[in-house]
Structure formats: structure tokens, C-alpha cells
mmCIF file of C-alpha atoms in Angstrom:
data_model
loop_
_atom_site.group_PDB
_atom_site.id
_atom_site.type_symbol
_atom_site.label_atom_id
_atom_site.label_comp_id
_atom_site.label_asym_id
_atom_site.label_seq_id
_atom_site.Cartn_x
_atom_site.Cartn_y
_atom_site.Cartn_z
ATOM 1 C CA MET A 27 -10.280 -16.798 3.905
ATOM 2 C CA SER A 28 -11.128 -13.174 3.196
ATOM 3 C CA ALA A 29 -10.655 -10.520 0.530
ATOM 4 C CA LEU A 30 -11.244 -6.802 0.130
ATOM 5 C CA SER A 31 -13.696 -5.685 -2.495
ATOM 6 C CA ASP A 32 -12.520 -4.063 -5.704
ATOM 7 C CA VAL A 33 -14.147 -0.780 -4.598
ATOM 8 C CA VAL A 34 -12.171 -0.717 -1.363
ATOM 9 C CA GLU A 35 -8.905 -1.714 -3.033
ATOM 10 C CA ARG A 36 -9.248 1.227 -5.467
ATOM 11 C CA LYS A 37 -10.112 3.653 -2.653
ATOM 12 C CA VAL A 38 -7.057 2.562 -0.626
ATOM 13 C CA LEU A 39 -4.733 2.994 -3.606
ATOM 14 C CA ASP A 40 -6.199 6.446 -4.368
ATOM 15 C CA HIS A 41 -5.853 7.427 -0.714
ATOM 16 C CA LEU A 42 -2.243 6.277 -0.436
ATOM 17 C CA PHE A 43 -0.947 7.574 -3.734
ATOM 18 C CA GLY A 44 -2.443 11.027 -4.055
ATOM 19 C CA GLY A 45 -5.927 10.425 -5.463
ATOM 20 C CA THR A 46 -9.151 11.079 -3.543
ATOM 21 C CA ALA A 47 -8.811 10.706 0.231
ATOM 22 C CA MET A 48 -10.789 7.782 1.565
ATOM 23 C CA THR A 49 -13.669 8.548 3.970
ATOM 24 C CA GLN A 50 -13.615 6.282 7.019
ATOM 25 C CA TYR A 51 -16.635 4.024 7.363
ATOM 26 C CA SER A 52 -18.923 5.034 10.190
ATOM 27 C CA SER A 53 -20.455 1.580 10.743
ATOM 28 C CA PHE A 54 -20.240 -1.997 9.596
ATOM 29 C CA LYS A 55 -22.704 -4.863 9.253
ATOM 30 C CA ILE A 56 -22.191 -8.498 8.446
ATOM 31 C CA ALA A 57 -24.361 -10.338 5.936
ATOM 32 C CA VAL A 58 -24.385 -14.119 5.572
ATOM 33 C CA GLY A 59 -25.257 -16.148 2.526
ATOM 34 C CA THR A 60 -25.565 -19.423 0.687
ATOM 35 C CA SER A 61 -23.361 -18.467 -2.256
ATOM 36 C CA ALA A 62 -20.083 -16.538 -2.383
ATOM 37 C CA TRP A 63 -19.540 -12.834 -2.832
ATOM 38 C CA SER A 64 -16.664 -11.879 -5.105
ATOM 39 C CA ASP A 65 -14.508 -8.746 -5.356
ATOM 40 C CA SER A 66 -17.070 -7.229 -7.733
ATOM 41 C CA ALA A 67 -20.370 -9.091 -7.251
ATOM 42 C CA GLU A 68 -22.678 -9.919 -4.392
ATOM 43 C CA GLY A 69 -23.464 -13.431 -3.211
ATOM 44 C CA THR A 70 -26.875 -14.814 -2.295
ATOM 45 C CA GLU A 71 -27.615 -13.066 0.989
ATOM 46 C CA VAL A 72 -29.927 -14.758 3.491
ATOM 47 C CA THR A 73 -32.591 -12.283 4.569
ATOM 48 C CA THR A 74 -36.171 -12.630 5.613
ATOM 49 C CA ASN A 75 -38.708 -10.020 6.519
ATOM 50 C CA THR A 76 -41.881 -11.881 7.400
ATOM 51 C CA GLY A 77 -44.642 -11.608 9.896
ATOM 52 C CA SER A 78 -42.908 -14.229 12.017
ATOM 53 C CA GLY A 79 -39.572 -12.422 12.259
ATOM 54 C CA ASN A 80 -36.613 -10.853 10.535
ATOM 55 C CA TYR A 81 -33.250 -12.265 9.643
ATOM 56 C CA GLU A 82 -30.975 -9.449 8.498
ATOM 57 C CA ARG A 83 -27.458 -7.987 8.637
ATOM 58 C CA GLN A 84 -26.008 -7.575 12.078
ATOM 59 C CA SER A 85 -23.708 -4.845 13.393
ATOM 60 C CA ILE A 86 -20.050 -5.773 13.716
ATOM 61 C CA ALA A 87 -17.019 -4.010 15.202
ATOM 62 C CA PHE A 88 -13.367 -4.883 14.758
ATOM 63 C CA THR A 89 -10.146 -5.020 16.760
ATOM 64 C CA ALA A 90 -7.225 -2.743 15.878
ATOM 65 C CA ALA A 91 -5.040 -4.183 13.140
ATOM 66 C CA ALA A 92 -2.194 -6.421 14.237
ATOM 67 C CA THR A 93 0.625 -8.022 12.248
ATOM 68 C CA SER A 94 2.046 -11.503 12.862
ATOM 69 C CA SER A 95 4.391 -13.486 10.569
ATOM 70 C CA GLY A 96 3.984 -10.881 7.792
ATOM 71 C CA THR A 97 0.173 -10.921 7.744
ATOM 72 C CA SER A 98 -1.888 -8.041 9.093
ATOM 73 C CA LYS A 99 -5.414 -8.700 10.279
ATOM 74 C CA VAL A 100 -8.444 -7.394 12.081
ATOM 75 C CA ALA A 101 -11.064 -9.594 13.791
ATOM 76 C CA ASN A 102 -14.548 -9.142 15.157
ATOM 77 C CA SER A 103 -14.211 -7.629 18.625
ATOM 78 C CA ALA A 104 -17.345 -9.186 20.112
ATOM 79 C CA GLN A 105 -19.539 -12.232 19.532
ATOM 80 C CA ILE A 106 -22.168 -11.769 16.798
ATOM 81 C CA THR A 107 -25.513 -13.525 17.252
ATOM 82 C CA PHE A 108 -28.180 -13.500 14.612
ATOM 83 C CA PRO A 109 -31.819 -13.765 15.741
ATOM 84 C CA ALA A 110 -33.618 -17.092 15.715
ATOM 85 C CA ALA A 111 -34.352 -18.031 12.108
ATOM 86 C CA PRO A 112 -38.045 -17.568 11.261
ATOM 87 C CA SER A 113 -37.758 -20.283 8.596
ATOM 88 C CA ASN A 114 -35.332 -22.814 7.158
ATOM 89 C CA LEU A 115 -32.448 -20.707 5.745
ATOM 90 C CA GLY A 116 -30.319 -23.443 4.298
ATOM 91 C CA ALA A 117 -26.541 -23.947 4.456
ATOM 92 C CA ILE A 118 -24.762 -20.713 5.411
ATOM 93 C CA GLN A 119 -21.103 -20.670 4.388
ATOM 94 C CA TYR A 120 -20.317 -17.190 3.142
ATOM 95 C CA TRP A 121 -20.148 -13.714 4.650
ATOM 96 C CA ALA A 122 -19.683 -10.107 3.539
ATOM 97 C CA ILE A 123 -18.957 -6.949 5.516
ATOM 98 C CA TYR A 124 -20.911 -3.880 4.427
ATOM 99 C CA GLY A 125 -19.560 -0.467 5.456
ATOM 100 C CA THR A 126 -21.416 2.847 5.426
ATOM 101 C CA ALA A 127 -19.628 6.133 4.705
ATOM 102 C CA GLY A 128 -21.163 9.408 3.627
ATOM 103 C CA GLY A 129 -24.584 7.827 3.186
ATOM 104 C CA THR A 130 -23.303 5.070 0.890
ATOM 105 C CA THR A 131 -23.286 1.425 1.882
ATOM 106 C CA GLU A 132 -20.971 -0.939 -0.010
ATOM 107 C CA VAL A 133 -19.212 -4.297 0.331
ATOM 108 C CA VAL A 134 -15.905 -3.813 2.073
ATOM 109 C CA ALA A 135 -14.709 -7.420 2.462
ATOM 110 C CA HIS A 136 -15.993 -10.917 1.926
ATOM 111 C CA GLY A 137 -15.091 -14.481 2.693
ATOM 112 C CA GLN A 138 -16.240 -17.919 3.756
ATOM 113 C CA PHE A 139 -16.564 -19.721 7.026
ATOM 114 C CA SER A 140 -14.427 -22.881 7.520
ATOM 115 C CA ALA A 141 -17.576 -25.027 7.284
ATOM 116 C CA ALA A 142 -21.203 -24.535 6.285
ATOM 117 C CA ARG A 143 -23.836 -24.455 8.970
ATOM 118 C CA THR A 144 -27.400 -25.450 8.175
ATOM 119 C CA ILE A 145 -29.804 -22.975 9.756
ATOM 120 C CA ALA A 146 -33.265 -24.464 10.386
ATOM 121 C CA THR A 147 -36.309 -22.717 11.827
ATOM 122 C CA GLY A 148 -35.452 -21.452 15.306
ATOM 123 C CA ASP A 149 -31.685 -21.875 14.978
ATOM 124 C CA GLN A 150 -29.338 -18.969 15.769
ATOM 125 C CA LEU A 151 -26.078 -18.394 13.927
ATOM 126 C CA SER A 152 -23.357 -17.146 16.238
ATOM 127 C CA ILE A 153 -19.826 -16.048 15.398
ATOM 128 C CA ALA A 154 -17.412 -16.160 18.338
ATOM 129 C CA GLN A 155 -15.339 -13.103 19.242
ATOM 130 C CA GLY A 156 -12.200 -13.138 17.104
ATOM 131 C CA ALA A 157 -13.437 -15.881 14.783
ATOM 132 C CA LEU A 158 -14.011 -13.664 11.705
ATOM 133 C CA GLU A 159 -10.715 -12.351 10.421
ATOM 134 C CA ILE A 160 -9.941 -9.994 7.551
ATOM 135 C CA THR A 161 -6.334 -10.265 6.427
ATOM 136 C CA ALA A 162 -3.859 -8.360 4.279
ATOM 137 C CA ASP A 163 -0.393 -9.570 3.358
#
């Protein structure tokens, strides 16, 4: 399940219907968390920055959009592997995609994995190529 953020929805409408043209994002990163993001609020992102290691947003790229059975989607174009967790990070079930454009970073889309994964010290969270989809219908 995925959704675009309110900010992106407004920018798309403005862009399509004569408002301010939308600037394309130059890069994307994925954040993971233990509570859900919403269209207008951030979830509880899992990050660490300790002497024993970092656990932070990872770069992500996407396939070209495709439409099947009336639903358009993009998916991650390569496997994403987070570094080994420097500590117990808990049950990861949610994700958010952050995009950067014109020096501003904002939530573009958010969603949840099909099942939570508990990340203990030393574990690595991996997302298979094509497993993270952002849809529009």
C-alpha cells in the first residue's frame, strides 16, 4: 500500500492545471520506521548515529511508470540494502520516500511493508528489486 504526500498531490495539480510548474526531484532516499507516515505527518523514522555505526536513509531509484489493469505504478529499480544495525531497532513496518528538488527535501510518498520485520543488532534490512511499489489509479 502506498500514497503520495499532500505536498506532492498539490504540486501535481498545480503543474497540470496551470499553477506553478513542478520541479523534478533530483534524488530520492528511503526511510524506514516503526510507526506510519501520513499524507501530512512524518512517522517514527529509525535512525542511529552512534560510534558503532549509522543507520540512515538509503538512496533509491525507480523504474519508468507502467500501467496494468487501470493502475499505474513505479517500483524500486534495484535492491536496497541497509547497513548492519548497530543496535536493536525494533519492528520495521513503514517506509517513506524523500525527494530533493531545488535544495528542499520533502516526503514524496509513504506506505507500509506487507509484514513487519524485527531488526536486531547486526541484522540488515533488504528490499528486493521491484518489491516497493508506488501506485496511482
